[in-house]
Amino acid sequence: MRILARPHQIPIRLAVGAFVLNSGLSKLQALDESAEATHGMAKTAYPFLESQDARTFTRNLGRAEVAIGGALLAPFVPSLLAGAALTAFSAGLTGLYLRLPGMRQEGSLRPTQEGIALAKDTWLVGAGVSLVLEELTRWRERRRRCA
């Protein structure tokens, strides 16, 4: 079996993967009131989620996090794929930060005290985009050499 994650990618994939996997496992064990809070925040930012059951939504969110965390932890999953999944997921988290009232200082991207926890999720976007850009750059360079 060929290992697809390069050695210098392993630290970020392990750190982010473990963090996301843990978050997902916690959501899979969520109690009703925790599921209500998670769903309440999500549907405030994304109104189309209103019609979903809170417990089902939270379990599905947890499953997605477990899948993404697992993909990042598994070195045989291509970094382009794992990075793209992380980028898409973390873009949704960043959307929560940008859309929820009270998370940012008035007229600014700077977080309020309440928004710090969500603002910190932007580092996940950076990690995902970095993995994707590296793979796309390497692919482009290989293609150029072969032409």
mmCIF file of N, CA, C and O in Angstrom, residues 16-116:
data_model
loop_
_atom_site.group_PDB
_atom_site.id
_atom_site.type_symbol
_atom_site.label_atom_id
_atom_site.label_comp_id
_atom_site.label_asym_id
_atom_site.label_seq_id
_atom_site.Cartn_x
_atom_site.Cartn_y
_atom_site.Cartn_z
ATOM 1 N N VAL A 16 -5.063 18.125 13.376
ATOM 2 C CA VAL A 16 -6.415 18.510 12.961
ATOM 3 C C VAL A 16 -7.344 17.301 12.970
ATOM 4 O O VAL A 16 -8.490 17.382 13.423
ATOM 5 N N GLY A 17 -6.853 16.173 12.469
ATOM 6 C CA GLY A 17 -7.677 14.964 12.423
ATOM 7 C C GLY A 17 -8.151 14.523 13.798
ATOM 8 O O GLY A 17 -9.315 14.194 13.997
ATOM 9 N N ALA A 18 -7.249 14.535 14.780
ATOM 10 C CA ALA A 18 -7.623 14.142 16.140
ATOM 11 C C ALA A 18 -8.646 15.115 16.723
ATOM 12 O O ALA A 18 -9.614 14.706 17.378
ATOM 13 N N PHE A 19 -8.455 16.399 16.479
ATOM 14 C CA PHE A 19 -9.381 17.425 16.974
ATOM 15 C C PHE A 19 -10.773 17.236 16.386
ATOM 16 O O PHE A 19 -11.782 17.227 17.100
ATOM 17 N N VAL A 20 -10.852 17.072 15.053
ATOM 18 C CA VAL A 20 -12.141 16.926 14.375
ATOM 19 C C VAL A 20 -12.804 15.593 14.745
ATOM 20 O O VAL A 20 -14.009 15.536 14.989
ATOM 21 N N LEU A 21 -12.016 14.525 14.817
ATOM 22 C CA LEU A 21 -12.559 13.222 15.213
ATOM 23 C C LEU A 21 -13.152 13.285 16.618
ATOM 24 O O LEU A 21 -14.267 12.805 16.857
ATOM 25 N N ASN A 22 -12.445 13.897 17.554
ATOM 26 C CA ASN A 22 -12.947 14.032 18.921
ATOM 27 C C ASN A 22 -14.257 14.815 18.958
ATOM 28 O O ASN A 22 -15.201 14.441 19.660
ATOM 29 N N SER A 23 -14.316 15.893 18.193
ATOM 30 C CA SER A 23 -15.535 16.701 18.141
ATOM 31 C C SER A 23 -16.704 15.869 17.616
ATOM 32 O O SER A 23 -17.818 15.928 18.137
ATOM 33 N N GLY A 24 -16.443 15.085 16.585
ATOM 34 C CA GLY A 24 -17.489 14.236 16.015
ATOM 35 C C GLY A 24 -17.970 13.169 16.987
ATOM 36 O O GLY A 24 -19.170 12.929 17.120
ATOM 37 N N LEU A 25 -17.041 12.531 17.671
ATOM 38 C CA LEU A 25 -17.424 11.497 18.643
ATOM 39 C C LEU A 25 -18.254 12.105 19.772
ATOM 40 O O LEU A 25 -19.214 11.485 20.239
ATOM 41 N N SER A 26 -17.923 13.311 20.181
ATOM 42 C CA SER A 26 -18.702 13.993 21.226
ATOM 43 C C SER A 26 -20.121 14.261 20.745
ATOM 44 O O SER A 26 -21.082 14.099 21.498
ATOM 45 N N LYS A 27 -20.271 14.658 19.494
ATOM 46 C CA LYS A 27 -21.608 14.933 18.958
ATOM 47 C C LYS A 27 -22.434 13.652 18.829
ATOM 48 O O LYS A 27 -23.641 13.676 18.983
ATOM 49 N N LEU A 28 -21.781 12.537 18.552
ATOM 50 C CA LEU A 28 -22.515 11.271 18.448
ATOM 51 C C LEU A 28 -23.067 10.831 19.800
ATOM 52 O O LEU A 28 -24.017 10.073 19.862
ATOM 53 N N GLN A 29 -22.472 11.319 20.867
ATOM 54 C CA GLN A 29 -22.935 10.985 22.216
ATOM 55 C C GLN A 29 -23.763 12.106 22.832
ATOM 56 O O GLN A 29 -24.089 12.065 24.008
ATOM 57 N N ALA A 30 -24.106 13.103 22.039
ATOM 58 C CA ALA A 30 -24.790 14.293 22.550
ATOM 59 C C ALA A 30 -26.139 13.956 23.173
ATOM 60 O O ALA A 30 -26.889 13.138 22.653
ATOM 61 N N LEU A 31 -26.413 14.605 24.281
ATOM 62 C CA LEU A 31 -27.721 14.514 24.916
ATOM 63 C C LEU A 31 -28.669 15.462 24.197
ATOM 64 O O LEU A 31 -28.248 16.335 23.430
ATOM 65 N N ASP A 32 -29.959 15.306 24.453
ATOM 66 C CA ASP A 32 -30.955 16.112 23.757
ATOM 67 C C ASP A 32 -30.720 17.610 23.888
ATOM 68 O O ASP A 32 -30.810 18.342 22.910
ATOM 69 N N GLU A 33 -30.386 18.084 25.097
ATOM 70 C CA GLU A 33 -30.199 19.529 25.264
ATOM 71 C C GLU A 33 -28.962 20.019 24.513
ATOM 72 O O GLU A 33 -28.945 21.117 23.968
ATOM 73 N N SER A 34 -27.920 19.201 24.440
ATOM 74 C CA SER A 34 -26.729 19.564 23.679
ATOM 75 C C SER A 34 -27.050 19.579 22.182
ATOM 76 O O SER A 34 -26.598 20.466 21.448
ATOM 77 N N ALA A 35 -27.825 18.606 21.739
ATOM 78 C CA ALA A 35 -28.228 18.553 20.332
ATOM 79 C C ALA A 35 -29.085 19.768 19.983
ATOM 80 O O ALA A 35 -28.944 20.357 18.902
ATOM 81 N N GLU A 36 -29.959 20.168 20.887
ATOM 82 C CA GLU A 36 -30.803 21.351 20.665
ATOM 83 C C GLU A 36 -29.945 22.605 20.526
ATOM 84 O O GLU A 36 -30.198 23.447 19.660
ATOM 85 N N ALA A 37 -28.931 22.736 21.363
ATOM 86 C CA ALA A 37 -28.056 23.914 21.305
ATOM 87 C C ALA A 37 -27.268 23.938 19.998
ATOM 88 O O ALA A 37 -27.160 24.989 19.348
ATOM 89 N N THR A 38 -26.726 22.795 19.599
ATOM 90 C CA THR A 38 -25.967 22.707 18.352
ATOM 91 C C THR A 38 -26.849 23.041 17.162
ATOM 92 O O THR A 38 -26.493 23.847 16.298
ATOM 93 N N HIS A 39 -28.021 22.436 17.130
ATOM 94 C CA HIS A 39 -28.955 22.684 16.032
ATOM 95 C C HIS A 39 -29.448 24.129 16.054
ATOM 96 O O HIS A 39 -29.594 24.767 14.999
ATOM 97 N N GLY A 40 -29.694 24.667 17.224
ATOM 98 C CA GLY A 40 -30.174 26.038 17.346
ATOM 99 C C GLY A 40 -29.191 27.032 16.753
ATOM 100 O O GLY A 40 -29.579 27.961 16.034
ATOM 101 N N MET A 41 -27.907 26.835 17.036
ATOM 102 C CA MET A 41 -26.894 27.715 16.476
ATOM 103 C C MET A 41 -26.834 27.558 14.957
ATOM 104 O O MET A 41 -26.779 28.551 14.227
ATOM 105 N N ALA A 42 -26.853 26.324 14.498
ATOM 106 C CA ALA A 42 -26.746 26.059 13.061
ATOM 107 C C ALA A 42 -27.930 26.640 12.294
ATOM 108 O O ALA A 42 -27.752 27.254 11.243
ATOM 109 N N LYS A 43 -29.138 26.467 12.824
ATOM 110 C CA LYS A 43 -30.309 26.956 12.079
ATOM 111 C C LYS A 43 -30.430 28.480 12.123
ATOM 112 O O LYS A 43 -31.043 29.078 11.251
ATOM 113 N N THR A 44 -29.820 29.111 13.126
ATOM 114 C CA THR A 44 -29.781 30.576 13.145
ATOM 115 C C THR A 44 -28.906 31.083 12.001
ATOM 116 O O THR A 44 -29.262 32.026 11.309
ATOM 117 N N ALA A 45 -27.773 30.432 11.790
ATOM 118 C CA ALA A 45 -26.855 30.830 10.722
ATOM 119 C C ALA A 45 -27.332 30.349 9.352
ATOM 120 O O ALA A 45 -27.154 31.028 8.355
ATOM 121 N N TYR A 46 -27.919 29.166 9.328
ATOM 122 C CA TYR A 46 -28.361 28.551 8.080
ATOM 123 C C TYR A 46 -29.837 28.158 8.215
ATOM 124 O O TYR A 46 -30.152 27.025 8.603
ATOM 125 N N PRO A 47 -30.756 29.068 7.913
ATOM 126 C CA PRO A 47 -32.186 28.842 8.140
ATOM 127 C C PRO A 47 -32.764 27.600 7.450
ATOM 128 O O PRO A 47 -33.745 27.039 7.925
ATOM 129 N N PHE A 48 -32.156 27.131 6.382
ATOM 130 C CA PHE A 48 -32.674 25.933 5.708
ATOM 131 C C PHE A 48 -32.573 24.687 6.590
ATOM 132 O O PHE A 48 -33.213 23.671 6.316
ATOM 133 N N LEU A 49 -31.831 24.756 7.676
ATOM 134 C CA LEU A 49 -31.705 23.622 8.600
ATOM 135 C C LEU A 49 -32.847 23.552 9.610
ATOM 136 O O LEU A 49 -32.950 22.602 10.374
ATOM 137 N N GLU A 50 -33.709 24.550 9.609
ATOM 138 C CA GLU A 50 -34.833 24.646 10.544
ATOM 139 C C GLU A 50 -35.684 23.367 10.569
ATOM 140 O O GLU A 50 -36.113 22.903 11.617
ATOM 141 N N SER A 51 -35.927 22.798 9.400
ATOM 142 C CA SER A 51 -36.848 21.661 9.303
ATOM 143 C C SER A 51 -36.245 20.344 9.809
ATOM 144 O O SER A 51 -36.971 19.372 9.997
ATOM 145 N N GLN A 52 -34.949 20.317 10.040
ATOM 146 C CA GLN A 52 -34.322 19.074 10.501
ATOM 147 C C GLN A 52 -34.501 18.882 12.001
ATOM 148 O O GLN A 52 -34.489 19.847 12.763
ATOM 149 N N ASP A 53 -34.661 17.646 12.391
ATOM 150 C CA ASP A 53 -34.718 17.287 13.804
ATOM 151 C C ASP A 53 -33.349 17.544 14.434
ATOM 152 O O ASP A 53 -32.314 17.208 13.838
ATOM 153 N N ALA A 54 -33.335 18.126 15.628
ATOM 154 C CA ALA A 54 -32.085 18.519 16.281
ATOM 155 C C ALA A 54 -31.169 17.322 16.522
ATOM 156 O O ALA A 54 -29.965 17.384 16.260
ATOM 157 N N ARG A 55 -31.720 16.243 17.014
ATOM 158 C CA ARG A 55 -30.886 15.065 17.318
ATOM 159 C C ARG A 55 -30.330 14.441 16.036
ATOM 160 O O ARG A 55 -29.157 14.085 15.974
ATOM 161 N N THR A 56 -31.165 14.354 15.009
ATOM 162 C CA THR A 56 -30.712 13.798 13.723
ATOM 163 C C THR A 56 -29.636 14.686 13.115
ATOM 164 O O THR A 56 -28.617 14.201 12.629
ATOM 165 N N PHE A 57 -29.860 15.994 13.152
ATOM 166 C CA PHE A 57 -28.874 16.931 12.621
ATOM 167 C C PHE A 57 -27.537 16.757 13.337
ATOM 168 O O PHE A 57 -26.476 16.667 12.699
ATOM 169 N N THR A 58 -27.557 16.719 14.652
ATOM 170 C CA THR A 58 -26.328 16.630 15.436
ATOM 171 C C THR A 58 -25.622 15.305 15.193
ATOM 172 O O THR A 58 -24.394 15.266 15.075
ATOM 173 N N ARG A 59 -26.372 14.223 15.074
ATOM 174 C CA ARG A 59 -25.748 12.921 14.775
ATOM 175 C C ARG A 59 -25.119 12.923 13.387
ATOM 176 O O ARG A 59 -24.016 12.418 13.199
ATOM 177 N N ASN A 60 -25.795 13.518 12.402
ATOM 178 C CA ASN A 60 -25.235 13.588 11.054
ATOM 179 C C ASN A 60 -23.980 14.471 11.021
ATOM 180 O O ASN A 60 -23.012 14.147 10.337
ATOM 181 N N LEU A 61 -24.025 15.556 11.768
ATOM 182 C CA LEU A 61 -22.859 16.416 11.877
ATOM 183 C C LEU A 61 -21.698 15.649 12.516
ATOM 184 O O LEU A 61 -20.555 15.718 12.050
ATOM 185 N N GLY A 62 -21.997 14.901 13.560
ATOM 186 C CA GLY A 62 -20.981 14.083 14.216
ATOM 187 C C GLY A 62 -20.402 13.038 13.278
ATOM 188 O O GLY A 62 -19.183 12.828 13.249
ATOM 189 N N ARG A 63 -21.247 12.404 12.486
ATOM 190 C CA ARG A 63 -20.761 11.409 11.515
ATOM 191 C C ARG A 63 -19.837 12.049 10.490
ATOM 192 O O ARG A 63 -18.816 11.482 10.111
ATOM 193 N N ALA A 64 -20.204 13.240 10.023
ATOM 194 C CA ALA A 64 -19.354 13.946 9.054
ATOM 195 C C ALA A 64 -17.996 14.268 9.676
ATOM 196 O O ALA A 64 -16.954 14.094 9.036
ATOM 197 N N GLU A 65 -18.006 14.721 10.926
ATOM 198 C CA GLU A 65 -16.745 15.038 11.597
ATOM 199 C C GLU A 65 -15.897 13.788 11.804
ATOM 200 O O GLU A 65 -14.671 13.840 11.624
ATOM 201 N N VAL A 66 -16.501 12.688 12.150
ATOM 202 C CA VAL A 66 -15.753 11.439 12.311
ATOM 203 C C VAL A 66 -15.132 11.021 10.972
ATOM 204 O O VAL A 66 -13.966 10.629 10.914
ATOM 205 N N ALA A 67 -15.890 11.150 9.900
ATOM 206 C CA ALA A 67 -15.372 10.780 8.575
ATOM 207 C C ALA A 67 -14.203 11.682 8.169
ATOM 208 O O ALA A 67 -13.169 11.194 7.683
ATOM 209 N N ILE A 68 -14.343 12.980 8.375
ATOM 210 C CA ILE A 68 -13.275 13.914 7.999
ATOM 211 C C ILE A 68 -12.055 13.714 8.891
ATOM 212 O O ILE A 68 -10.920 13.668 8.417
ATOM 213 N N GLY A 69 -12.278 13.586 10.192
ATOM 214 C CA GLY A 69 -11.166 13.340 11.108
ATOM 215 C C GLY A 69 -10.445 12.048 10.773
ATOM 216 O O GLY A 69 -9.213 11.997 10.751
ATOM 217 N N GLY A 70 -11.207 11.001 10.467
ATOM 218 C CA GLY A 70 -10.606 9.718 10.085
ATOM 219 C C GLY A 70 -9.808 9.825 8.796
ATOM 220 O O GLY A 70 -8.719 9.250 8.671
ATOM 221 N N ALA A 71 -10.333 10.564 7.831
ATOM 222 C CA ALA A 71 -9.630 10.741 6.550
ATOM 223 C C ALA A 71 -8.302 11.467 6.764
ATOM 224 O O ALA A 71 -7.296 11.132 6.136
ATOM 225 N N LEU A 72 -8.301 12.451 7.641
ATOM 226 C CA LEU A 72 -7.060 13.171 7.921
ATOM 227 C C LEU A 72 -6.053 12.290 8.655
ATOM 228 O O LEU A 72 -4.844 12.375 8.411
ATOM 229 N N LEU A 73 -6.533 11.432 9.539
ATOM 230 C CA LEU A 73 -5.635 10.566 10.312
ATOM 231 C C LEU A 73 -5.087 9.400 9.500
ATOM 232 O O LEU A 73 -4.019 8.885 9.817
ATOM 233 N N ALA A 74 -5.793 8.995 8.463
ATOM 234 C CA ALA A 74 -5.375 7.848 7.652
ATOM 235 C C ALA A 74 -4.402 8.320 6.562
ATOM 236 O O ALA A 74 -4.808 9.017 5.637
ATOM 237 N N PRO A 75 -3.124 7.937 6.647
ATOM 238 C CA PRO A 75 -2.141 8.452 5.694
ATOM 239 C C PRO A 75 -2.366 7.978 4.252
ATOM 240 O O PRO A 75 -1.833 8.564 3.327
ATOM 241 N N PHE A 76 -3.168 6.951 4.061
ATOM 242 C CA PHE A 76 -3.425 6.454 2.705
ATOM 243 C C PHE A 76 -4.540 7.221 1.997
ATOM 244 O O PHE A 76 -4.759 7.044 0.807
ATOM 245 N N VAL A 77 -5.234 8.085 2.722
ATOM 246 C CA VAL A 77 -6.228 8.953 2.082
ATOM 247 C C VAL A 77 -5.464 10.124 1.472
ATOM 248 O O VAL A 77 -4.711 10.800 2.177
ATOM 249 N N PRO A 78 -5.632 10.368 0.165
ATOM 250 C CA PRO A 78 -4.887 11.455 -0.472
ATOM 251 C C PRO A 78 -5.125 12.798 0.221
ATOM 252 O O PRO A 78 -6.242 13.122 0.619
ATOM 253 N N SER A 79 -4.060 13.561 0.360
ATOM 254 C CA SER A 79 -4.150 14.869 1.016
ATOM 255 C C SER A 79 -5.087 15.809 0.280
ATOM 256 O O SER A 79 -5.730 16.655 0.908
ATOM 257 N N LEU A 80 -5.167 15.683 -1.036
ATOM 258 C CA LEU A 80 -6.091 16.526 -1.791
ATOM 259 C C LEU A 80 -7.529 16.260 -1.357
ATOM 260 O O LEU A 80 -8.297 17.182 -1.103
ATOM 261 N N LEU A 81 -7.885 14.993 -1.219
ATOM 262 C CA LEU A 81 -9.241 14.619 -0.811
ATOM 263 C C LEU A 81 -9.515 15.018 0.640
ATOM 264 O O LEU A 81 -10.538 15.639 0.944
ATOM 265 N N ALA A 82 -8.603 14.681 1.537
ATOM 266 C CA ALA A 82 -8.786 15.021 2.954
ATOM 267 C C ALA A 82 -8.818 16.534 3.145
ATOM 268 O O ALA A 82 -9.640 17.060 3.900
ATOM 269 N N GLY A 83 -7.951 17.246 2.441
ATOM 270 C CA GLY A 83 -7.912 18.703 2.544
ATOM 271 C C GLY A 83 -9.168 19.355 1.997
ATOM 272 O O GLY A 83 -9.671 20.326 2.563
ATOM 273 N N ALA A 84 -9.679 18.823 0.886
ATOM 274 C CA ALA A 84 -10.905 19.378 0.300
ATOM 275 C C ALA A 84 -12.087 19.179 1.243
ATOM 276 O O ALA A 84 -12.908 20.092 1.431
ATOM 277 N N ALA A 85 -12.184 18.002 1.849
ATOM 278 C CA ALA A 85 -13.273 17.738 2.797
ATOM 279 C C ALA A 85 -13.170 18.673 4.005
ATOM 280 O O ALA A 85 -14.172 19.246 4.449
ATOM 281 N N LEU A 86 -11.957 18.828 4.517
ATOM 282 C CA LEU A 86 -11.753 19.717 5.662
ATOM 283 C C LEU A 86 -12.092 21.163 5.298
ATOM 284 O O LEU A 86 -12.733 21.873 6.082
ATOM 285 N N THR A 87 -11.687 21.589 4.118
ATOM 286 C CA THR A 87 -11.963 22.967 3.689
ATOM 287 C C THR A 87 -13.463 23.219 3.593
ATOM 288 O O THR A 87 -13.965 24.235 4.086
ATOM 289 N N ALA A 88 -14.190 22.309 2.968
ATOM 290 C CA ALA A 88 -15.643 22.476 2.825
ATOM 291 C C ALA A 88 -16.320 22.515 4.191
ATOM 292 O O ALA A 88 -17.169 23.378 4.458
ATOM 293 N N PHE A 89 -15.950 21.589 5.051
ATOM 294 C CA PHE A 89 -16.553 21.534 6.384
ATOM 295 C C PHE A 89 -16.236 22.792 7.191
ATOM 296 O O PHE A 89 -17.123 23.415 7.785
ATOM 297 N N SER A 90 -14.968 23.184 7.198
ATOM 298 C CA SER A 90 -14.575 24.330 8.012
ATOM 299 C C SER A 90 -15.097 25.648 7.437
ATOM 300 O O SER A 90 -15.276 26.613 8.186
ATOM 301 N N ALA A 91 -15.370 25.682 6.148
ATOM 302 C CA ALA A 91 -16.001 26.876 5.577
ATOM 303 C C ALA A 91 -17.396 27.056 6.179
ATOM 304 O O ALA A 91 -17.819 28.185 6.453
ATOM 305 N N GLY A 92 -18.099 25.951 6.405
ATOM 306 C CA GLY A 92 -19.401 26.016 7.068
ATOM 307 C C GLY A 92 -19.287 26.520 8.502
ATOM 308 O O GLY A 92 -20.108 27.316 8.964
ATOM 309 N N LEU A 93 -18.247 26.083 9.198
ATOM 310 C CA LEU A 93 -18.018 26.563 10.569
ATOM 311 C C LEU A 93 -17.689 28.047 10.581
ATOM 312 O O LEU A 93 -18.163 28.801 11.438
ATOM 313 N N THR A 94 -16.896 28.474 9.617
ATOM 314 C CA THR A 94 -16.557 29.895 9.512
ATOM 315 C C THR A 94 -17.818 30.709 9.204
ATOM 316 O O THR A 94 -17.983 31.822 9.700
ATOM 317 N N GLY A 95 -18.710 30.126 8.413
ATOM 318 C CA GLY A 95 -19.989 30.771 8.130
ATOM 319 C C GLY A 95 -20.795 31.009 9.392
ATOM 320 O O GLY A 95 -21.473 32.036 9.526
ATOM 321 N N LEU A 96 -20.732 30.070 10.336
ATOM 322 C CA LEU A 96 -21.409 30.276 11.626
ATOM 323 C C LEU A 96 -20.870 31.537 12.294
ATOM 324 O O LEU A 96 -21.624 32.375 12.776
ATOM 325 N N TYR A 97 -19.553 31.640 12.330
ATOM 326 C CA TYR A 97 -18.915 32.793 12.958
ATOM 327 C C TYR A 97 -19.352 34.092 12.286
ATOM 328 O O TYR A 97 -19.640 35.084 12.951
ATOM 329 N N LEU A 98 -19.390 34.084 10.972
ATOM 330 C CA LEU A 98 -19.716 35.304 10.234
ATOM 331 C C LEU A 98 -21.201 35.657 10.299
ATOM 332 O O LEU A 98 -21.569 36.827 10.204
ATOM 333 N N ARG A 99 -22.073 34.663 10.460
ATOM 334 C CA ARG A 99 -23.515 34.897 10.389
ATOM 335 C C ARG A 99 -24.210 35.054 11.735
ATOM 336 O O ARG A 99 -25.276 35.659 11.810
ATOM 337 N N LEU A 100 -23.665 34.466 12.779
ATOM 338 C CA LEU A 100 -24.341 34.521 14.082
ATOM 339 C C LEU A 100 -24.173 35.897 14.719
ATOM 340 O O LEU A 100 -23.060 36.432 14.784
ATOM 341 N N PRO A 101 -25.266 36.463 15.199
ATOM 342 C CA PRO A 101 -25.176 37.760 15.871
ATOM 343 C C PRO A 101 -24.345 37.668 17.152
ATOM 344 O O PRO A 101 -24.383 36.661 17.857
ATOM 345 N N GLY A 102 -23.585 38.718 17.409
ATOM 346 C CA GLY A 102 -22.828 38.797 18.653
ATOM 347 C C GLY A 102 -21.479 38.101 18.639
ATOM 348 O O GLY A 102 -20.767 38.118 19.638
ATOM 349 N N MET A 103 -21.106 37.496 17.529
ATOM 350 C CA MET A 103 -19.833 36.788 17.469
ATOM 351 C C MET A 103 -18.675 37.707 17.079
ATOM 352 O O MET A 103 -17.525 37.423 17.373
ATOM 353 N N ARG A 104 -18.997 38.826 16.400
ATOM 354 C CA ARG A 104 -17.973 39.742 15.935
ATOM 355 C C ARG A 104 -18.222 41.145 16.483
ATOM 356 O O ARG A 104 -19.360 41.516 16.742
ATOM 357 N N GLN A 105 -17.141 41.880 16.618
ATOM 358 C CA GLN A 105 -17.264 43.271 17.037
ATOM 359 C C GLN A 105 -17.949 44.042 15.918
ATOM 360 O O GLN A 105 -17.753 43.746 14.735
ATOM 361 N N GLU A 106 -18.735 45.012 16.287
ATOM 362 C CA GLU A 106 -19.500 45.816 15.330
ATOM 363 C C GLU A 106 -18.608 46.347 14.217
ATOM 364 O O GLU A 106 -17.593 46.975 14.478
ATOM 365 N N GLY A 107 -18.970 46.050 12.961
ATOM 366 C CA GLY A 107 -18.246 46.556 11.800
ATOM 367 C C GLY A 107 -16.865 45.965 11.603
ATOM 368 O O GLY A 107 -16.028 46.542 10.921
ATOM 369 N N SER A 108 -16.603 44.811 12.198
ATOM 370 C CA SER A 108 -15.259 44.235 12.170
ATOM 371 C C SER A 108 -15.325 42.716 12.027
ATOM 372 O O SER A 108 -16.363 42.102 12.291
ATOM 373 N N LEU A 109 -14.213 42.124 11.632
ATOM 374 C CA LEU A 109 -14.089 40.662 11.652
ATOM 375 C C LEU A 109 -13.536 40.167 12.980
ATOM 376 O O LEU A 109 -13.524 38.970 13.234
ATOM 377 N N ARG A 110 -13.088 41.091 13.827
ATOM 378 C CA ARG A 110 -12.535 40.716 15.122
ATOM 379 C C ARG A 110 -13.624 40.108 16.005
ATOM 380 O O ARG A 110 -14.729 40.635 16.086
ATOM 381 N N PRO A 111 -13.306 38.999 16.679
ATOM 382 C CA PRO A 111 -14.327 38.349 17.503
ATOM 383 C C PRO A 111 -14.618 39.085 18.801
ATOM 384 O O PRO A 111 -13.758 39.766 19.348
ATOM 385 N N THR A 112 -15.851 38.921 19.249
ATOM 386 C CA THR A 112 -16.197 39.327 20.608
ATOM 387 C C THR A 112 -15.715 38.219 21.530
ATOM 388 O O THR A 112 -15.244 37.168 21.071
ATOM 389 N N GLN A 113 -15.855 38.409 22.821
ATOM 390 C CA GLN A 113 -15.484 37.351 23.771
ATOM 391 C C GLN A 113 -16.269 36.074 23.474
ATOM 392 O O GLN A 113 -15.728 34.981 23.515
ATOM 393 N N GLU A 114 -17.561 36.219 23.138
ATOM 394 C CA GLU A 114 -18.409 35.061 22.840
ATOM 395 C C GLU A 114 -18.030 34.406 21.515
ATOM 396 O O GLU A 114 -18.279 33.224 21.301
ATOM 397 N N GLY A 115 -17.434 35.180 20.603
ATOM 398 C CA GLY A 115 -17.123 34.668 19.274
ATOM 399 C C GLY A 115 -15.774 33.991 19.133
ATOM 400 O O GLY A 115 -15.489 33.373 18.106
ATOM 401 N N ILE A 116 -14.952 34.065 20.170
ATOM 402 C CA ILE A 116 -13.596 33.507 20.075
ATOM 403 C C ILE A 116 -13.622 32.013 19.751
ATOM 404 O O ILE A 116 -12.860 31.552 18.907
#
